[in-house]
Amino acid sequence: MKTALVKALAVHVGLLLIFVVGANFEFWQSDRQPQMATPEVDIVQATAVDQAQVDAQAQRIREQREAAQRAEEQRVAEIERRAQEAEQRRQQEEAQAQRAREQAQRERAEAEAEAQRLREQAEAEERRAEEAAERRAQEEAAAEERRRAEEAERQRQEEERQRREAEEQQRAERERQLQEELAEERARRESARQQRVLSEVERYQALIRQTIQRNLLVDSSMRGQSCVLVISLARSGFVTNVQIDEGDRAVCEAGRAAALRAGTLPVSEDAEVYQEMSEIRLRIEPEFN
């Protein structure tokens, strides 16, 4: 602003000097103009007239100078006023421009901040979407793995069930075969036992019959007769009871008396054989020589 004011004052001063020099030059020219020859009678009068004209001219020049100076001062003042107004407008415009720049900077900063926020938000959403997609993929993979594991476990259990069923069937078949074999073995053993027991029972029955026959008192009336006795024996062979079942009465009485008279009859030490002999049904037939 100071530079502009100095330039304006320099211009005004230059113009004023040009005006002053021009006025002096005009006055000098008027003093230097050649004078035409006039009659001497007119010299005094002309001199007086010229002095008055000079004074008037000088007065006009002074007035012109003063008017010019006032005009110049007014012009300079106007120029200064305009310069001040221009400077004020420039300052206002500069202030407005500064405010506009600051506003633009604020708006640009806000726009950049908003753009950055939106970018960050978009990046965050993208990250969340990627994380969600990754979680979904992991969950789907885990679900698929669980499904496969469950399917494998189901298949394993089914195979295990089938294996157990097959083993159970095999076991049951082996058990059945074993039971059959055991049953057959038991049957064979039982048959052999029974055969052995029966053989022993028959042998001991024959011995008991012989013992009773030895102690049997007979007469001719008993020839061709017989009697069935039911004899109860203790484990030692001791006769605990003799019952008459059927047959000739005389033979039955004689047979009962013979058994009791014997007191102890032969018995097997084998418990199974004794079990069959603890109560025997024996037919007695008297023997005659």
mmCIF file of C-alpha atoms in Angstrom, residues 18-280:
data_model
loop_
_atom_site.group_PDB
_atom_site.id
_atom_site.type_symbol
_atom_site.label_atom_id
_atom_site.label_comp_id
_atom_site.label_asym_id
_atom_site.label_seq_id
_atom_site.Cartn_x
_atom_site.Cartn_y
_atom_site.Cartn_z
ATOM 1 C CA ILE A 18 5.477 20.177 -15.871
ATOM 2 C CA PHE A 19 2.605 22.641 -15.355
ATOM 3 C CA VAL A 20 4.844 25.157 -13.596
ATOM 4 C CA VAL A 21 7.582 24.873 -16.174
ATOM 5 C CA GLY A 22 5.035 25.287 -18.980
ATOM 6 C CA ALA A 23 3.619 28.412 -17.373
ATOM 7 C CA ASN A 24 7.064 29.948 -16.908
ATOM 8 C CA PHE A 25 7.969 29.028 -20.442
ATOM 9 C CA GLU A 26 4.833 30.771 -21.717
ATOM 10 C CA PHE A 27 5.625 33.823 -19.624
ATOM 11 C CA TRP A 28 9.210 33.806 -20.814
ATOM 12 C CA GLN A 29 8.108 33.510 -24.379
ATOM 13 C CA SER A 30 5.791 36.424 -23.934
ATOM 14 C CA ASP A 31 8.700 38.446 -22.512
ATOM 15 C CA ARG A 32 11.000 37.325 -25.300
ATOM 16 C CA GLN A 33 8.728 37.953 -28.254
ATOM 17 C CA PRO A 34 10.228 40.597 -30.620
ATOM 18 C CA GLN A 35 8.654 43.969 -30.362
ATOM 19 C CA MET A 36 7.567 45.699 -33.445
ATOM 20 C CA ALA A 37 8.761 49.231 -33.955
ATOM 21 C CA THR A 38 6.319 51.708 -32.470
ATOM 22 C CA PRO A 39 6.415 55.370 -32.406
ATOM 23 C CA GLU A 40 8.323 56.851 -29.481
ATOM 24 C CA VAL A 41 5.267 58.778 -28.416
ATOM 25 C CA ASP A 42 3.720 55.588 -27.428
ATOM 26 C CA ILE A 43 6.657 54.086 -25.471
ATOM 27 C CA VAL A 44 5.659 55.457 -22.070
ATOM 28 C CA GLN A 45 2.114 54.532 -22.534
ATOM 29 C CA ALA A 46 3.063 51.157 -23.886
ATOM 30 C CA THR A 47 5.401 50.632 -21.002
ATOM 31 C CA ALA A 48 2.674 51.408 -18.513
ATOM 32 C CA VAL A 49 0.209 49.250 -20.360
ATOM 33 C CA ASP A 50 2.703 46.406 -20.597
ATOM 34 C CA GLN A 51 3.418 46.583 -16.861
ATOM 35 C CA ALA A 52 -0.244 46.385 -16.075
ATOM 36 C CA GLN A 53 -0.606 43.508 -18.464
ATOM 37 C CA VAL A 54 2.387 41.849 -16.943
ATOM 38 C CA ASP A 55 0.976 42.294 -13.471
ATOM 39 C CA ALA A 56 -2.401 41.025 -14.643
ATOM 40 C CA GLN A 57 -0.736 38.169 -16.436
ATOM 41 C CA ALA A 58 1.301 37.381 -13.349
ATOM 42 C CA GLN A 59 -1.856 37.545 -11.257
ATOM 43 C CA ARG A 60 -3.586 35.181 -13.662
ATOM 44 C CA ILE A 61 -0.598 32.931 -13.605
ATOM 45 C CA ARG A 62 -0.594 32.960 -9.815
ATOM 46 C CA GLU A 63 -4.302 32.261 -9.783
ATOM 47 C CA GLN A 64 -3.865 29.588 -12.397
ATOM 48 C CA ARG A 65 -1.042 28.128 -10.399
ATOM 49 C CA GLU A 66 -3.075 28.262 -7.240
ATOM 50 C CA ALA A 67 -6.074 26.796 -9.075
ATOM 51 C CA ALA A 68 -3.831 24.210 -10.634
ATOM 52 C CA GLN A 69 -2.282 23.508 -7.299
ATOM 53 C CA ARG A 70 -5.699 23.197 -5.693
ATOM 54 C CA ALA A 71 -6.858 21.041 -8.559
ATOM 55 C CA GLU A 72 -3.719 18.989 -8.311
ATOM 56 C CA GLU A 73 -4.149 18.721 -4.578
ATOM 57 C CA GLN A 74 -7.752 17.715 -5.102
ATOM 58 C CA ARG A 75 -6.671 15.288 -7.812
ATOM 59 C CA VAL A 76 -3.933 13.930 -5.600
ATOM 60 C CA ALA A 77 -6.399 13.703 -2.728
ATOM 61 C CA GLU A 78 -8.852 11.995 -5.061
ATOM 62 C CA ILE A 79 -6.115 9.703 -6.270
ATOM 63 C CA GLU A 80 -5.095 9.007 -2.694
ATOM 64 C CA ARG A 81 -8.736 8.436 -1.774
ATOM 65 C CA ARG A 82 -9.138 6.098 -4.707
ATOM 66 C CA ALA A 83 -5.845 4.462 -3.853
ATOM 67 C CA GLN A 84 -7.033 4.029 -0.277
ATOM 68 C CA GLU A 85 -10.356 2.707 -1.515
ATOM 69 C CA ALA A 86 -8.526 0.431 -3.935
ATOM 70 C CA GLU A 87 -6.208 -0.636 -1.134
ATOM 71 C CA GLN A 88 -9.198 -1.200 1.117
ATOM 72 C CA ARG A 89 -10.933 -3.126 -1.670
ATOM 73 C CA ARG A 90 -7.697 -5.036 -2.272
ATOM 74 C CA GLN A 91 -7.397 -5.757 1.400
ATOM 75 C CA GLN A 92 -11.055 -6.723 1.540
ATOM 76 C CA GLU A 93 -10.654 -8.829 -1.574
ATOM 77 C CA GLU A 94 -7.457 -10.294 -0.171
ATOM 78 C CA ALA A 95 -9.246 -10.941 3.121
ATOM 79 C CA GLN A 96 -12.162 -12.446 1.206
ATOM 80 C CA ALA A 97 -9.694 -14.435 -0.881
ATOM 81 C CA GLN A 98 -7.919 -15.494 2.292
ATOM 82 C CA ARG A 99 -11.236 -16.434 3.857
ATOM 83 C CA ALA A 100 -12.157 -18.196 0.643
ATOM 84 C CA ARG A 101 -8.809 -19.983 0.635
ATOM 85 C CA GLU A 102 -9.218 -20.858 4.284
ATOM 86 C CA GLN A 103 -12.805 -21.961 3.598
ATOM 87 C CA ALA A 104 -11.571 -23.932 0.612
ATOM 88 C CA GLN A 105 -8.801 -25.414 2.742
ATOM 89 C CA ARG A 106 -11.300 -26.243 5.471
ATOM 90 C CA GLU A 107 -13.679 -27.714 2.925
ATOM 91 C CA ARG A 108 -10.805 -29.565 1.266
ATOM 92 C CA ALA A 109 -9.601 -30.777 4.668
ATOM 93 C CA GLU A 110 -13.149 -31.754 5.587
ATOM 94 C CA ALA A 111 -13.585 -33.410 2.211
ATOM 95 C CA GLU A 112 -10.267 -35.202 2.625
ATOM 96 C CA ALA A 113 -11.200 -36.163 6.179
ATOM 97 C CA GLU A 114 -14.600 -37.358 4.981
ATOM 98 C CA ALA A 115 -12.962 -39.186 2.092
ATOM 99 C CA GLN A 116 -10.453 -40.691 4.522
ATOM 100 C CA ARG A 117 -13.295 -41.636 6.871
ATOM 101 C CA LEU A 118 -15.212 -43.157 3.995
ATOM 102 C CA ARG A 119 -12.088 -44.985 2.831
ATOM 103 C CA GLU A 120 -11.425 -46.228 6.333
ATOM 104 C CA GLN A 121 -15.080 -47.155 6.704
ATOM 105 C CA ALA A 122 -15.001 -48.928 3.340
ATOM 106 C CA GLU A 123 -11.751 -50.652 4.313
ATOM 107 C CA ALA A 124 -13.223 -51.606 7.694
ATOM 108 C CA GLU A 125 -16.376 -52.908 5.999
ATOM 109 C CA GLU A 126 -14.223 -54.741 3.491
ATOM 110 C CA ARG A 127 -12.150 -56.206 6.311
ATOM 111 C CA ARG A 128 -15.323 -57.148 8.170
ATOM 112 C CA ALA A 129 -16.714 -58.672 4.997
ATOM 113 C CA GLU A 130 -13.463 -60.553 4.421
ATOM 114 C CA GLU A 131 -13.385 -61.659 8.053
ATOM 115 C CA ALA A 132 -17.040 -62.678 7.837
ATOM 116 C CA ALA A 133 -16.340 -64.529 4.598
ATOM 117 C CA GLU A 134 -13.310 -66.164 6.195
ATOM 118 C CA ARG A 135 -15.374 -67.092 9.260
ATOM 119 C CA ARG A 136 -18.100 -68.477 7.019
ATOM 120 C CA ALA A 137 -15.499 -70.409 5.066
ATOM 121 C CA GLN A 138 -13.972 -71.687 8.300
ATOM 122 C CA GLU A 139 -17.403 -72.525 9.699
ATOM 123 C CA GLU A 140 -18.369 -74.249 6.461
ATOM 124 C CA ALA A 141 -15.041 -76.099 6.457
ATOM 125 C CA ALA A 142 -15.548 -77.013 10.124
ATOM 126 C CA ALA A 143 -19.137 -78.056 9.406
ATOM 127 C CA GLU A 144 -17.952 -80.108 6.446
ATOM 128 C CA GLU A 145 -15.231 -81.612 8.608
ATOM 129 C CA ARG A 146 -17.786 -82.373 11.317
ATOM 130 C CA ARG A 147 -20.119 -83.820 8.717
ATOM 131 C CA ARG A 148 -17.331 -85.970 7.361
ATOM 132 C CA ALA A 149 -16.279 -86.938 10.872
ATOM 133 C CA GLU A 150 -19.889 -87.730 11.779
ATOM 134 C CA GLU A 151 -20.309 -89.666 8.545
ATOM 135 C CA ALA A 152 -17.047 -91.492 9.201
ATOM 136 C CA GLU A 153 -18.135 -92.141 12.799
ATOM 137 C CA ARG A 154 -21.555 -93.288 11.613
ATOM 138 C CA GLN A 155 -19.920 -95.541 9.056
ATOM 139 C CA ARG A 156 -17.468 -96.766 11.696
ATOM 140 C CA GLN A 157 -20.317 -97.433 14.114
ATOM 141 C CA GLU A 158 -22.270 -99.173 11.355
ATOM 142 C CA GLU A 159 -19.240 -101.257 10.480
ATOM 143 C CA GLU A 160 -18.665 -101.879 14.186
ATOM 144 C CA ARG A 161 -22.324 -102.850 14.572
ATOM 145 C CA GLN A 162 -22.111 -105.154 11.584
ATOM 146 C CA ARG A 163 -18.828 -106.547 12.910
ATOM 147 C CA ARG A 164 -20.375 -107.080 16.348
ATOM 148 C CA GLU A 165 -23.444 -108.651 14.763
ATOM 149 C CA ALA A 166 -21.228 -110.881 12.668
ATOM 150 C CA GLU A 167 -19.136 -111.707 15.716
ATOM 151 C CA GLU A 168 -22.297 -112.226 17.737
ATOM 152 C CA GLN A 169 -23.679 -114.469 15.051
ATOM 153 C CA GLN A 170 -20.376 -116.307 14.897
ATOM 154 C CA ARG A 171 -20.261 -116.456 18.687
ATOM 155 C CA ALA A 172 -23.859 -117.588 18.795
ATOM 156 C CA GLU A 173 -23.123 -120.152 16.128
ATOM 157 C CA ARG A 174 -20.018 -121.290 18.011
ATOM 158 C CA GLU A 175 -22.049 -121.290 21.225
ATOM 159 C CA ARG A 176 -24.793 -123.244 19.531
ATOM 160 C CA GLN A 177 -22.284 -125.682 18.117
ATOM 161 C CA LEU A 178 -20.553 -125.843 21.484
ATOM 162 C CA GLN A 179 -23.864 -126.366 23.230
ATOM 163 C CA GLU A 180 -24.725 -129.046 20.732
ATOM 164 C CA GLU A 181 -21.316 -130.591 21.243
ATOM 165 C CA LEU A 182 -21.709 -130.255 25.019
ATOM 166 C CA ALA A 183 -25.209 -131.637 24.818
ATOM 167 C CA GLU A 184 -23.966 -134.473 22.702
ATOM 168 C CA GLU A 185 -21.058 -134.942 25.082
ATOM 169 C CA ARG A 186 -23.393 -134.789 28.056
ATOM 170 C CA ALA A 187 -25.705 -137.184 26.300
ATOM 171 C CA ARG A 188 -22.794 -139.475 25.584
ATOM 172 C CA ARG A 189 -21.554 -139.123 29.136
ATOM 173 C CA GLU A 190 -25.039 -139.497 30.514
ATOM 174 C CA SER A 191 -25.600 -142.480 28.325
ATOM 175 C CA ALA A 192 -22.248 -143.886 29.352
ATOM 176 C CA ARG A 193 -22.979 -142.994 32.979
ATOM 177 C CA GLN A 194 -26.386 -144.441 32.807
ATOM 178 C CA GLN A 195 -24.996 -147.451 31.071
ATOM 179 C CA ARG A 196 -22.277 -147.701 33.678
ATOM 180 C CA VAL A 197 -24.717 -147.007 36.511
ATOM 181 C CA LEU A 198 -27.212 -149.416 35.121
ATOM 182 C CA SER A 199 -24.509 -151.954 34.687
ATOM 183 C CA GLU A 200 -23.359 -151.353 38.237
ATOM 184 C CA VAL A 201 -26.930 -151.321 39.465
ATOM 185 C CA GLU A 202 -27.623 -154.521 37.640
ATOM 186 C CA ARG A 203 -24.412 -155.990 39.015
ATOM 187 C CA TYR A 204 -25.265 -154.951 42.558
ATOM 188 C CA GLN A 205 -28.845 -156.035 42.093
ATOM 189 C CA ALA A 206 -27.535 -159.425 41.102
ATOM 190 C CA LEU A 207 -25.315 -159.426 44.191
ATOM 191 C CA ILE A 208 -28.225 -158.370 46.399
ATOM 192 C CA ARG A 209 -30.426 -160.969 44.778
ATOM 193 C CA GLN A 210 -27.785 -163.607 45.424
ATOM 194 C CA THR A 211 -27.506 -162.470 49.056
ATOM 195 C CA ILE A 212 -31.263 -162.664 49.528
ATOM 196 C CA GLN A 213 -31.359 -165.980 47.739
ATOM 197 C CA ARG A 214 -28.768 -167.311 50.173
ATOM 198 C CA ASN A 215 -30.879 -166.164 53.109
ATOM 199 C CA LEU A 216 -34.222 -167.216 51.532
ATOM 200 C CA LEU A 217 -36.067 -170.090 53.216
ATOM 201 C CA VAL A 218 -38.088 -171.929 50.599
ATOM 202 C CA ASP A 219 -40.426 -174.917 50.393
ATOM 203 C CA SER A 220 -41.934 -176.867 47.517
ATOM 204 C CA SER A 221 -45.059 -174.732 47.504
ATOM 205 C CA MET A 222 -42.990 -171.791 46.235
ATOM 206 C CA ARG A 223 -41.833 -173.585 43.086
ATOM 207 C CA GLY A 224 -42.567 -171.470 40.051
ATOM 208 C CA GLN A 225 -43.643 -168.484 42.185
ATOM 209 C CA SER A 226 -42.048 -165.055 42.488
ATOM 210 C CA CYS A 227 -42.341 -161.742 44.341
ATOM 211 C CA VAL A 228 -41.381 -158.156 43.741
ATOM 212 C CA LEU A 229 -39.880 -156.410 46.748
ATOM 213 C CA VAL A 230 -39.065 -152.693 47.177
ATOM 214 C CA ILE A 231 -35.961 -152.490 49.346
ATOM 215 C CA SER A 232 -34.636 -149.217 50.899
ATOM 216 C CA LEU A 233 -30.941 -149.160 51.656
ATOM 217 C CA ALA A 234 -28.744 -146.807 53.658
ATOM 218 C CA ARG A 235 -25.448 -145.519 52.227
ATOM 219 C CA SER A 236 -23.677 -148.375 54.030
ATOM 220 C CA GLY A 237 -25.989 -150.958 52.487
ATOM 221 C CA PHE A 238 -27.993 -151.393 55.679
ATOM 222 C CA VAL A 239 -31.589 -152.492 54.946
ATOM 223 C CA THR A 240 -33.868 -149.777 56.298
ATOM 224 C CA ASN A 241 -37.164 -151.040 54.886
ATOM 225 C CA VAL A 242 -38.610 -153.799 52.783
ATOM 226 C CA GLN A 243 -42.025 -153.452 51.148
ATOM 227 C CA ILE A 244 -43.948 -156.109 49.276
ATOM 228 C CA ASP A 245 -45.025 -154.872 45.858
ATOM 229 C CA GLU A 246 -46.596 -157.861 44.112
ATOM 230 C CA GLY A 247 -46.305 -161.636 43.768
ATOM 231 C CA ASP A 248 -46.815 -164.778 45.761
ATOM 232 C CA ARG A 249 -47.410 -163.985 49.342
ATOM 233 C CA ALA A 250 -45.357 -166.856 50.727
ATOM 234 C CA VAL A 251 -42.452 -165.933 48.449
ATOM 235 C CA CYS A 252 -42.841 -162.278 49.374
ATOM 236 C CA GLU A 253 -42.780 -162.984 53.110
ATOM 237 C CA ALA A 254 -39.815 -165.292 52.710
ATOM 238 C CA GLY A 255 -38.004 -162.733 50.562
ATOM 239 C CA ARG A 256 -38.703 -159.875 53.009
ATOM 240 C CA ALA A 257 -37.463 -162.017 55.899
ATOM 241 C CA ALA A 258 -34.345 -162.987 53.921
ATOM 242 C CA ALA A 259 -33.531 -159.279 53.198
ATOM 243 C CA LEU A 260 -33.970 -158.284 56.798
ATOM 244 C CA ARG A 261 -32.015 -161.296 57.910
ATOM 245 C CA ALA A 262 -29.111 -160.270 55.690
ATOM 246 C CA GLY A 263 -29.116 -156.862 57.463
ATOM 247 C CA THR A 264 -26.556 -155.301 55.108
ATOM 248 C CA LEU A 265 -26.720 -155.758 51.380
ATOM 249 C CA PRO A 266 -23.959 -154.996 48.871
ATOM 250 C CA VAL A 267 -23.952 -151.342 47.642
ATOM 251 C CA SER A 268 -21.572 -149.452 45.382
ATOM 252 C CA GLU A 269 -19.265 -146.794 46.742
ATOM 253 C CA ASP A 270 -20.149 -144.736 43.642
ATOM 254 C CA ALA A 271 -22.665 -142.101 44.697
ATOM 255 C CA GLU A 272 -24.458 -142.182 41.373
ATOM 256 C CA VAL A 273 -24.818 -145.911 41.534
ATOM 257 C CA TYR A 274 -25.965 -145.702 45.149
ATOM 258 C CA GLN A 275 -28.497 -143.023 44.158
ATOM 259 C CA GLU A 276 -30.042 -145.538 41.832
ATOM 260 C CA MET A 277 -29.855 -148.231 44.475
ATOM 261 C CA SER A 278 -31.114 -146.343 47.507
ATOM 262 C CA GLU A 279 -34.465 -147.812 46.713
ATOM 263 C CA ILE A 280 -34.511 -150.809 44.411
#
